C-alpha cells in the first residue's frame, strides 16, 4: 500500500496546569498507567470491575465477554438492568433536588428541572407509552427539537425497553421515511414545530408527509409535543398530544428489566455512499462506556455545569446529553437554538449566565465563531470554564490554539475526542490531568481501548507512517450490529482482508514519535497526488493557518498525469474576494501552502465562497465539493444539507 504521507508538523506542547492537575480525577501518570496496565494485564477483569462499579444491576452478570460469534460480541450478557433506572432512580437518594437540566430556549427562556421532576416526567410519559400498547423491543422514532421533552422521550423508551431511533429535526420527510421503514417503528414522537434562530421550523407536517409515503402502516401512534402552538393537521386515528397522553398517568413506572445486551437504540449514520446504516447499541456496554469516559475525559465532578452543544439527533447528543450526564448525576445545559442568534456571542453568554464549567463542541462551530467575531468571547465572563472539548472532525491547530487562548484563557485543557457513532463513546482522547496536549492530536487511546494503525494487510506500521486506524480488541460500547443487516456490519467494520479480526474505523491516522495519534480524516478523504497519498486535513490546516482564511475544504479532482489535483474551497475571514483581488489571494495561498507543507500539497485551483456546504451536524460535505470541483452536475441527495444555496455560489466560483 502506498503510505499515507504525513506532512503536518505541529510541535507545540501544552502541559496540564498545576491548578487543573490538583483537582483532576486521574491525578498522575501512575494512576493512569496502572489503569492501562490493568486493562492490558487482564482485559476482562478490567471491564468487569468497571461495570460493577459504574452500573447498578438488577441481577449481576457472571460472564464479562463472549467472543464466540465474532464480530457479534456480547458483554455482561447474563446481567439484568435498566438504563433509565441507572440515569434517574439512582439519583433520587442523593441528587433528588439537584438541577438535572437547565434548558435555554431559542428566545432565551430558561427552565430548570431537578432530578426528582425529571424522574416523575419520565415515569408519566413512559406510562403514556405503555397506554398506547408500546412494549419492550418496539421501535420508536423520535423527531424532536432540542428540549427537555426529547430527553424525557428517550429515557421513557429506555424505561419500558422500547428501542428509540432519534432522527435529527433537520432531516427531510424522505430521510425520516427511510428510517421509519427500516426500523418498522410503531410510533413517532415529534413536536408541532421547532425554533431555531428566531424561525419556526415545522416538524409534525414533515412526519405527516413521511407517513403518506409507502409502507408505513405499522405506525400506530404519533405523539406531539406542543412547542409553539402553531396549527397542525390532525389525524384522529393516530395523533395524540403529549400533554393529553400524560394527563392522569401515574408518576411511578416500574422499569422493564432487560438483559445487558438488549438494544437501547438505533442511530442512523450516513456513509459517504449507500443507504444510511442503522447502528444498533446495547444497554449495559454502551452505558458503561459513556459513563467511564465522562469521568475520565471530562474529569466530571458533581459541582460541574456541563454543556455539550450537540443535538440529541447525533451520537454525541445521545452519549453526552441524554445518557452519561444523567447517569453521573450531573447538572447540564440543553440549548434549543443556534450559536449566532440573536448574535454571535450567544454561546459565550450562555457560558457566562449559567457558569458553565465544561464546554464540548465541534471544530466547525469553533471556526465559524472565529470568523464571526474572534474578539467576542473577551466581552463575556468565561472564568467558570475549566475544561473544553472538541469532537466530530480533526481540529486545525490554529483553531485549537484560538479555542485554548481566547475561550479557555490558557487555563483550560482541551480534550480532542476521537470516536464515532459506532464506538458509542470516546476512544482516543486525553486524560486532561495527565496528558500533555499537542494541538490537533487526540493524543492516546483510553485505558482498555487497544487502538493501533495498520497497513492494508493488517500489520502495524511504524510511528510516523500513516495507515488505517483499527481497534484490536472488542470493547463494551461498540455497536452490536447494523439493524437488519448483520452482513453489512461484518463487511464494513471487520473486513476479511484486514484479516486480524480488528475493528476498522474507516479513518486514516498516524502516530508521531511520542506515540500521539493524529487523525488524518476518513479513508475516502485521502487524496492521491502523483503517487503520494495526502490527508485532506493537513492541507486544510495549512490553509487555515494563513491569517486571511477562516475555513477551507480540500478535494481531489482526477488528473490524467498526477492522478489527482487538489482543489481548495476557501472561506476568508473578510468578504469573498472578486476578480483580480481573488486571483492575487489565490496565488498568495498557493505559495503559502507550498511553503508550509511543500509543493506537492499546493492546490492547483482555489475557489472562494461565503461558506461551505455542510450537513446539519456541521460536517463539510466533501462529496458535493468533489462534484463541483470536477464541474459535474450535482445528482446526489442534498436533503441533509444545511445551506443548499451555497452550492450555486460555489459552482460559479472558479477564477
Ligand atoms: O472521521 C472521524 C471524525 O468523525 C467520524 C465519526 O463521525 P460520527 O459517527 O458522525 O460521530 C461524530 C461524533 C463522535 C470519525 O470516523 N471524527 C470524530 N471525532 C474526531 C474525528 N476526527 C478527528 N478528530 C476527532 N476528534
XYZ file of C-alpha atoms and ligand atoms in Angstrom:
681
model
C 0.000 0.000 0.000
C 1.275 3.474 -0.812
C 1.906 5.039 2.553
C -0.260 7.943 3.519
C 2.180 10.789 3.757
C 2.021 12.862 6.844
C 3.393 16.288 6.404
C 1.741 18.194 9.178
C 4.339 19.494 11.585
C 2.968 20.561 14.920
C 5.446 20.784 17.726
C 3.712 22.893 20.337
C 3.045 21.069 23.605
C 0.671 22.209 26.339
C 1.190 20.642 29.749
C -1.797 20.408 32.103
C -1.552 23.350 34.507
C -0.980 22.785 38.204
C -4.400 24.020 39.311
C -6.128 21.616 36.975
C -3.920 18.701 37.956
C -4.526 19.349 41.656
C -8.256 18.683 41.268
C -8.246 16.066 38.493
C -9.986 12.699 38.807
C -6.928 10.932 37.465
C -4.131 12.796 39.128
C -0.925 11.493 37.814
C 0.811 9.292 35.339
C 0.916 6.493 37.926
C -2.900 6.276 38.234
C -3.177 6.405 34.504
C -0.568 3.831 33.695
C -1.876 1.499 36.373
C -5.278 1.637 34.644
C -3.646 0.922 31.286
C -1.670 -1.927 32.810
C -4.744 -3.371 34.474
C -6.502 -3.364 31.099
C -3.563 -4.959 29.327
C -2.958 -7.480 32.098
C -6.462 -8.834 32.415
C -8.784 -7.250 29.926
C -11.981 -8.911 31.059
C -11.359 -8.294 34.744
C -10.742 -4.640 33.988
C -14.044 -4.127 32.202
C -15.865 -6.377 34.657
C -14.628 -4.305 37.580
C -15.729 -1.056 35.927
C -19.142 -2.499 35.032
C -19.715 -3.448 38.674
C -18.521 -0.068 39.880
C -20.452 2.166 37.499
C -23.704 0.324 36.796
C -26.476 -0.621 39.206
C -27.507 -4.139 38.245
C -30.864 -5.717 38.942
C -29.160 -9.066 38.557
C -25.360 -9.150 38.440
C -23.588 -10.653 35.457
C -21.334 -13.679 35.727
C -19.748 -13.509 32.245
C -17.846 -10.461 31.023
C -17.192 -11.027 27.327
C -18.479 -13.605 24.904
C -16.497 -13.562 21.651
C -17.752 -16.866 20.302
C -19.764 -15.295 17.492
C -17.218 -12.856 16.090
C -17.826 -9.924 15.431
C -21.166 -10.012 17.248
C -19.732 -9.673 20.722
C -21.702 -9.852 23.928
C -20.761 -8.087 27.130
C -22.070 -8.860 30.634
C -24.861 -10.695 28.857
C -26.457 -12.580 31.725
C -26.685 -9.357 33.741
C -30.033 -7.563 34.033
C -30.521 -3.801 34.356
C -32.498 -0.817 33.187
C -30.701 2.177 31.714
C -33.316 4.728 32.780
C -33.158 3.355 36.329
C -29.422 3.973 36.188
C -29.941 7.540 34.985
C -32.844 8.568 37.205
C -33.862 6.360 40.131
C -30.291 6.101 41.337
C -30.218 9.900 41.670
C -33.326 10.081 43.848
C -31.412 9.402 47.022
C -28.625 11.976 46.876
C -29.459 14.239 43.960
C -33.228 14.476 44.181
C -33.269 18.291 44.435
C -30.216 18.821 42.281
C -30.847 20.505 38.935
C -30.571 17.888 36.211
C -31.230 20.138 33.222
C -31.034 23.876 32.669
C -32.928 24.381 29.439
C -32.462 27.583 27.478
C -34.896 28.103 24.636
C -34.103 29.782 21.329
C -35.707 33.005 22.571
C -33.818 32.864 25.874
C -36.409 31.479 28.312
C -34.903 29.294 30.991
C -36.415 26.204 32.618
C -34.661 24.307 35.405
C -35.679 20.778 36.219
C -34.487 18.702 39.174
C -33.680 15.021 39.125
C -36.903 14.290 41.006
C -39.000 16.262 38.489
C -37.257 14.628 35.559
C -37.831 11.198 37.057
C -41.565 11.926 37.520
C -41.909 13.221 33.977
C -40.156 10.202 32.509
C -42.345 7.845 34.553
C -45.554 9.579 33.458
C -44.567 9.632 29.833
C -43.401 6.008 29.969
C -46.827 5.098 31.361
C -48.330 7.084 28.494
C -46.352 4.998 26.006
C -47.464 1.804 27.718
C -51.084 3.000 27.496
C -50.623 3.062 23.716
C -49.624 -0.582 23.939
C -45.956 0.119 23.264
C -43.809 -2.667 24.642
C -40.285 -3.897 25.106
C -38.469 -4.261 21.780
C -40.832 -1.961 19.825
C -39.091 0.718 17.792
C -39.990 4.368 18.340
C -38.846 7.209 16.111
C -38.101 10.468 17.938
C -38.119 13.554 15.713
C -37.933 16.467 18.096
C -36.264 19.775 18.838
C -33.562 20.073 21.486
C -35.735 20.121 24.585
C -36.260 18.552 27.967
C -39.036 16.561 26.284
C -36.616 14.963 23.820
C -34.599 13.606 26.734
C -37.793 12.527 28.516
C -38.855 10.666 25.374
C -35.522 8.833 25.071
C -35.427 7.951 28.749
C -39.064 6.810 28.699
C -38.293 4.428 25.838
C -35.342 3.062 27.806
C -37.575 2.689 30.838
C -40.037 0.401 29.073
C -37.425 -1.382 26.952
C -38.586 0.184 23.676
C -35.782 0.910 21.192
C -35.564 4.541 20.182
C -34.217 5.886 16.968
C -33.749 9.633 17.101
C -33.866 11.395 13.749
C -32.317 14.849 13.704
C -35.000 17.551 13.398
C -33.402 18.927 10.242
C -33.870 15.780 8.171
C -36.326 15.780 5.298
C -39.519 13.717 5.042
C -37.674 11.362 2.703
C -34.873 10.647 5.197
C -37.378 10.343 8.024
C -39.483 7.949 5.969
C -36.458 5.808 5.189
C -35.714 5.442 8.914
C -39.341 4.772 9.840
C -39.489 1.989 7.274
C -36.098 0.487 8.106
C -36.946 0.243 11.825
C -40.632 -0.654 11.235
C -41.445 1.790 14.034
C -44.803 1.556 15.800
C -44.797 5.187 16.948
C -43.293 8.576 16.158
C -42.733 11.190 18.862
C -42.477 14.696 17.478
C -43.352 18.356 18.124
C -45.578 20.765 16.274
C -42.621 22.958 15.422
C -39.091 23.791 16.497
C -37.464 27.178 16.907
C -34.002 27.846 15.526
C -32.521 31.300 15.247
C -35.895 33.017 15.660
C -37.517 30.961 12.908
C -40.140 28.271 13.304
C -39.409 25.002 11.502
C -42.352 22.659 11.128
C -41.838 19.113 12.371
C -45.273 17.489 12.586
C -46.049 18.295 8.949
C -42.813 16.531 7.921
C -43.924 13.471 9.894
C -47.318 13.647 8.151
C -45.590 13.777 4.798
C -43.303 10.854 5.647
C -46.307 8.817 6.731
C -48.141 9.396 3.463
C -45.284 7.631 1.665
C -45.327 3.901 1.059
C -45.074 1.118 3.587
C -45.759 2.883 6.894
C -48.887 1.048 8.048
C -47.153 -0.276 11.141
C -47.036 3.256 12.654
C -49.984 3.275 15.059
C -49.306 6.428 17.031
C -47.903 9.901 16.562
C -47.338 11.802 19.802
C -46.960 15.546 19.510
C -45.281 17.827 21.993
C -46.754 21.319 21.657
C -43.747 23.617 21.415
C -45.197 26.735 19.771
C -48.905 26.117 19.289
C -48.769 26.558 15.528
C -51.574 24.965 13.539
C -51.073 21.319 12.592
C -53.111 18.849 10.566
C -54.788 16.306 12.816
C -55.198 12.618 12.128
C -57.793 11.448 14.636
C -56.789 7.793 14.326
C -53.150 8.037 15.256
C -52.378 11.523 16.631
C -52.161 12.229 20.391
C -50.996 15.370 22.159
C -48.123 14.740 24.581
C -49.849 16.787 27.321
C -53.058 14.803 26.928
C -51.251 11.478 26.905
C -49.694 12.122 30.318
C -52.828 13.528 31.961
C -53.829 11.259 34.848
C -50.946 8.891 34.246
C -49.350 7.627 37.471
C -45.963 9.100 38.251
C -44.402 5.767 39.058
C -43.478 3.413 36.265
C -41.822 0.110 37.043
C -38.769 -0.195 34.801
C -38.637 -3.022 32.304
C -35.659 -5.074 33.451
C -33.705 -6.118 30.394
C -30.630 -8.122 29.559
C -27.349 -6.233 29.244
C -27.418 -6.871 25.507
C -30.959 -5.576 24.938
C -30.774 -2.903 22.200
C -31.029 0.555 23.748
C -31.238 2.438 20.485
C -30.625 2.518 16.768
C -28.994 5.611 15.315
C -28.538 6.117 11.593
C -25.219 7.270 10.286
C -24.707 8.124 6.674
C -21.712 6.655 4.962
C -20.263 8.582 2.047
C -22.109 6.187 -0.225
C -25.124 3.953 0.081
C -28.083 3.757 2.360
C -27.667 5.064 5.943
C -26.635 2.409 8.433
C -28.824 1.808 11.479
C -26.157 1.495 14.152
C -27.537 -0.626 16.976
C -26.212 -0.166 20.505
C -26.564 -2.337 23.584
C -27.785 -1.304 27.040
C -25.027 -2.062 29.559
C -21.883 -1.865 27.429
C -22.997 1.422 25.898
C -23.921 2.965 29.237
C -20.635 1.872 30.783
C -18.563 3.447 28.009
C -20.491 6.711 28.195
C -20.112 6.936 31.985
C -16.473 5.969 32.239
C -15.444 8.408 29.510
C -17.410 11.196 31.205
C -15.440 10.571 34.376
C -12.018 10.215 32.756
C -12.094 12.548 29.771
C -14.448 15.249 31.035
C -12.921 14.835 34.503
C -16.505 15.010 35.760
C -17.178 16.494 39.202
C -20.543 16.757 40.945
C -20.153 20.559 41.035
C -19.786 20.829 37.253
C -22.168 22.650 34.971
C -21.723 20.529 31.899
C -22.599 21.676 28.404
C -22.368 19.505 25.335
C -23.779 21.525 22.437
C -24.604 18.510 20.232
C -28.170 17.827 19.152
C -29.760 14.650 20.515
C -30.115 13.599 16.877
C -26.411 12.683 16.835
C -24.414 10.167 18.835
C -22.735 12.963 20.802
C -26.162 14.123 21.949
C -27.041 10.566 22.934
C -23.934 9.785 24.939
C -23.156 13.198 26.420
C -26.648 14.751 26.729
C -29.271 12.037 27.117
C -27.297 9.353 28.979
C -23.870 9.931 30.606
C -24.593 13.272 32.317
C -27.755 11.858 33.903
C -26.175 8.556 34.893
C -23.374 10.547 36.556
C -25.858 12.869 38.327
C -24.611 15.985 36.535
C -26.234 19.370 36.005
C -26.236 20.079 32.294
C -27.308 22.764 29.857
C -29.611 21.958 26.956
C -29.841 24.715 24.382
C -32.520 24.827 21.724
C -31.072 27.483 19.450
C -28.027 28.235 17.310
C -24.718 29.901 18.203
C -25.379 33.006 16.113
C -28.817 34.064 17.365
C -29.566 36.753 18.422
C -25.854 37.394 17.856
C -22.556 35.536 17.640
C -21.999 35.966 21.372
C -24.787 33.519 22.264
C -22.567 30.586 23.308
C -20.337 32.850 25.377
C -23.350 34.460 27.039
C -24.770 31.050 27.976
C -21.426 30.049 29.493
C -21.369 33.315 31.448
C -25.007 33.222 32.598
C -25.026 29.616 33.781
C -21.416 29.454 34.984
C -20.616 26.557 32.650
C -17.512 24.605 33.708
C -17.210 22.097 30.862
C -17.914 23.066 27.281
C -17.933 20.466 24.494
C -18.483 21.482 20.882
C -17.358 20.836 17.305
C -14.461 22.380 15.352
C -16.880 23.667 12.726
C -18.669 25.714 15.408
C -15.346 26.980 16.701
C -14.186 28.015 13.238
C -17.416 29.787 12.408
C -17.306 31.631 15.727
C -13.754 32.740 14.980
C -14.987 34.078 11.664
C -17.983 35.823 13.188
C -16.225 37.568 16.000
C -12.854 36.479 17.149
C -12.894 39.189 19.792
C -16.384 38.383 21.135
C -15.505 35.855 23.873
C -13.408 38.577 25.555
C -16.592 40.560 26.187
C -18.057 37.828 28.418
C -17.064 36.407 31.763
C -15.808 32.926 30.919
C -13.984 32.421 34.206
C -16.210 29.494 35.213
C -14.769 27.294 32.427
C -12.286 24.646 33.489
C -12.324 22.203 30.573
C -13.006 22.465 26.830
C -13.766 19.663 24.422
C -13.846 19.111 20.684
C -15.449 16.383 18.600
C -16.568 15.450 15.124
C -13.597 16.148 12.904
C -9.931 16.962 13.217
C -9.449 20.374 14.776
C -6.936 22.502 12.931
C -4.060 23.536 15.177
C -4.842 27.215 14.575
C -8.457 26.831 15.684
C -7.235 24.752 18.633
C -4.911 27.492 19.798
C -7.625 30.125 19.448
C -10.028 27.944 21.460
C -7.319 27.402 24.071
C -6.204 31.024 24.392
C -9.319 33.060 23.722
C -12.083 30.836 25.113
C -10.130 28.865 27.705
C -7.858 31.816 28.545
C -4.903 29.418 28.531
C -6.314 27.869 31.700
C -8.457 25.002 30.421
C -7.188 21.801 28.860
C -8.843 20.902 25.551
C -9.953 17.311 25.196
C -9.958 16.497 21.495
C -12.066 13.349 21.490
C -11.903 10.881 18.619
C -14.808 8.488 18.413
C -17.744 7.536 16.173
C -21.436 6.708 16.179
C -20.294 3.090 16.077
C -17.984 3.298 19.098
C -20.623 4.886 21.351
C -18.133 6.845 23.443
C -14.670 8.415 23.362
C -11.935 6.071 22.192
C -8.853 8.228 21.729
C -8.767 11.320 23.901
C -6.564 12.942 26.507
C -6.982 12.297 30.204
C -6.748 16.003 30.937
C -4.933 15.948 34.286
C -2.215 13.709 32.964
C -1.597 14.066 29.257
C 0.276 16.986 27.692
C -1.624 18.243 24.673
C -0.498 18.789 21.114
C -2.909 20.972 19.100
C -4.634 18.817 16.502
C -3.866 15.464 18.130
C -6.448 13.468 20.047
C -3.440 12.091 21.965
C -3.766 8.497 23.294
C -6.340 5.702 23.404
C -8.235 5.476 26.690
C -7.283 2.688 29.069
C -8.888 -0.508 27.764
C -9.044 0.702 24.147
C -6.467 -1.148 22.074
C -6.149 1.229 19.127
C -3.437 0.819 16.504
C -2.516 1.891 12.990
C -2.104 -0.805 10.398
C -1.483 -1.179 6.687
C -3.979 -2.767 4.322
C -2.874 -6.240 5.304
C -3.449 -5.582 8.990
C 0.198 -5.179 10.019
C 1.067 -2.371 12.380
C 3.012 0.469 10.800
C 5.923 2.368 12.347
C 5.387 5.639 14.180
C 5.446 8.458 11.673
C 3.793 6.384 8.954
C 0.168 6.818 8.091
C -2.270 3.931 7.903
C -5.692 2.655 8.852
C -6.996 3.200 12.349
C -8.191 -0.024 13.986
C -9.186 -1.203 17.440
C -7.733 -4.599 18.120
C -9.978 -5.873 20.898
C -13.746 -5.621 21.250
C -14.842 -3.055 23.851
C -18.151 -2.738 25.710
C -19.591 0.331 23.962
C -19.013 -0.931 20.397
C -22.140 -1.104 18.245
C -23.559 -4.612 18.151
C -24.743 -4.679 14.553
C -26.385 -2.728 11.758
C -30.107 -3.007 12.293
C -31.446 -5.709 9.998
C -28.150 -6.073 8.168
C -25.542 -8.067 10.099
C -23.597 -8.872 6.915
C -23.069 -5.206 6.198
C -21.860 -4.762 9.780
C -19.330 -7.525 9.356
C -18.144 -6.441 5.919
C -17.864 -2.754 6.784
C -16.191 -2.943 10.170
C -14.486 -6.343 10.238
C -13.490 -6.905 6.605
C -11.733 -10.159 5.818
C -8.788 -8.544 4.063
C -7.594 -6.770 7.193
C -7.504 -10.319 8.414
C -6.859 -9.736 12.075
C -10.391 -9.516 13.366
C -9.798 -5.851 14.155
C -12.490 -3.189 14.204
C -11.808 -0.999 11.186
C -12.780 2.607 11.899
C -12.575 3.888 8.312
C -10.240 6.735 9.292
C -6.633 7.171 8.346
C -4.243 8.203 11.074
C -0.648 8.208 12.183
C 1.272 8.134 15.449
C 4.136 10.551 15.917
C 7.431 9.661 17.542
C 5.928 10.257 21.001
C 3.064 7.884 20.238
C 0.448 10.655 19.881
C -2.391 9.768 17.500
C -3.198 12.174 14.676
C -6.404 11.552 12.749
C -5.975 12.391 9.087
C -9.609 12.109 8.010
C -11.855 9.452 6.553
C -10.126 6.937 4.353
C -12.249 8.147 1.485
C -10.970 11.716 2.080
C -7.440 10.715 1.210
C -6.000 12.283 -1.943
C -3.584 10.610 -4.287
C -1.327 13.236 -5.812
C 1.387 11.928 -8.074
C 1.525 8.683 -6.134
C 1.607 10.410 -2.759
C -1.346 9.888 -0.511
C -2.152 13.059 1.377
C -4.777 13.563 4.066
C -7.130 16.409 3.200
C -6.988 17.630 6.763
C -3.334 18.537 6.671
C -3.732 20.754 3.633
C -6.824 22.325 5.161
C -4.909 23.034 8.352
C -2.175 24.735 6.413
C -4.705 26.947 4.628
C -6.473 27.848 7.853
C -3.140 28.763 9.406
C -2.989 31.692 6.945
C -4.297 34.813 8.662
C -6.752 35.601 5.826
C -8.504 32.220 5.937
C -11.438 31.239 8.151
C -12.226 27.813 6.763
C -11.094 25.529 3.977
C -12.038 22.211 2.433
C -9.860 20.372 0.012
C -10.933 17.761 -2.524
C -9.285 15.820 -5.297
C -10.067 16.223 -8.994
C -8.999 13.452 -11.364
C -5.989 14.331 -13.460
C -4.508 12.326 -16.283
C -0.935 12.612 -15.146
C -0.953 13.361 -11.483
C -3.777 11.009 -10.532
C -5.474 13.821 -8.749
C -5.001 17.534 -8.386
C -6.027 19.498 -5.352
C -8.975 21.859 -5.430
C -9.348 24.032 -2.329
C -12.593 25.734 -1.380
C -11.739 28.638 0.868
C -13.783 30.951 3.080
C -11.920 34.103 4.032
C -12.343 35.942 7.323
C -13.489 39.018 5.391
C -15.827 39.124 2.375
C -15.186 36.776 -0.567
C -12.708 38.364 -2.979
C -13.619 39.086 -6.610
C -11.737 39.461 -9.909
C -8.081 40.483 -9.736
C -8.152 40.514 -5.973
C -9.299 36.881 -5.909
C -6.517 35.919 -8.297
C -3.918 37.640 -6.144
C -5.103 35.991 -2.944
C -5.236 32.600 -4.673
C -1.596 32.962 -5.699
C -0.682 34.015 -2.192
C -2.458 30.991 -0.682
C -0.931 28.534 -3.134
C 2.516 29.812 -2.271
C 1.633 29.692 1.371
C 0.686 26.006 1.239
C 3.757 25.282 -0.807
C 5.865 26.937 1.860
C 4.008 25.348 4.785
C 3.962 21.755 3.612
C 5.753 21.565 0.310
C 4.929 21.992 -3.373
C 3.269 18.582 -3.554
C 0.360 19.877 -1.471
C -0.085 23.110 -3.414
C -3.732 23.427 -4.509
C -3.994 23.618 -8.268
C -7.267 25.505 -8.011
C -8.585 27.765 -5.296
C -12.234 28.736 -5.172
C -13.701 31.263 -2.765
C -17.134 31.181 -1.184
C -19.023 32.727 1.734
C -19.434 29.315 3.299
C -19.023 25.591 2.654
C -21.772 23.017 2.107
C -22.353 21.340 5.466
C -24.637 18.751 6.931
C -26.821 19.931 9.734
C -24.360 18.411 12.173
C -21.701 20.662 10.713
C -19.699 18.188 8.650
C -18.419 19.514 5.367
C -19.995 17.545 2.523
C -16.855 16.878 0.560
C -18.635 14.662 -1.928
C -20.584 17.726 -3.143
C -17.386 19.724 -3.338
C -15.807 16.903 -5.341
C -18.675 17.112 -7.819
C -18.398 20.900 -8.068
C -14.613 20.655 -8.367
C -14.996 18.298 -11.336
C -17.570 20.596 -12.898
C -20.206 17.833 -12.880
C -23.934 18.240 -12.238
C -24.953 17.531 -8.658
C -27.187 14.479 -8.688
C -26.604 13.348 -5.102
C -29.136 13.632 -2.299
C -28.772 17.092 -0.768
C -31.637 16.782 1.691
C -29.254 16.735 4.654
C -27.547 19.933 3.555
C -27.833 22.883 5.981
C -27.267 25.621 3.385
C -28.189 24.466 -0.164
C -27.863 27.980 -1.630
C -24.116 27.828 -1.212
C -23.871 25.241 -3.997
C -24.872 27.730 -6.668
C -22.338 30.228 -5.410
C -19.528 27.679 -5.352
C -20.362 26.399 -8.840
C -19.662 29.888 -10.176
C -16.594 30.379 -8.030
C -13.888 29.239 -10.458
C -11.383 32.035 -11.055
O -13.621 10.771 10.820
C -13.820 10.759 12.222
C -14.499 12.030 12.629
O -15.892 11.772 12.640
C -16.135 10.404 12.286
C -17.304 9.861 13.076
O -18.439 10.590 12.752
P -19.806 10.334 13.515
O -20.107 8.885 13.544
O -20.790 11.256 12.910
O -19.540 10.752 15.017
C -19.184 12.064 15.307
C -19.174 12.246 16.799
C -18.380 11.263 17.554
C -14.833 9.703 12.618
O -14.710 8.499 11.916
N -14.090 12.454 13.980
C -14.827 12.417 15.102
N -14.145 12.953 16.129
C -12.945 13.328 15.655
C -12.906 13.000 14.277
N -11.824 13.235 13.521
C -10.761 13.789 14.124
N -10.729 14.146 15.420
C -11.787 13.941 16.225
N -11.746 14.325 17.499
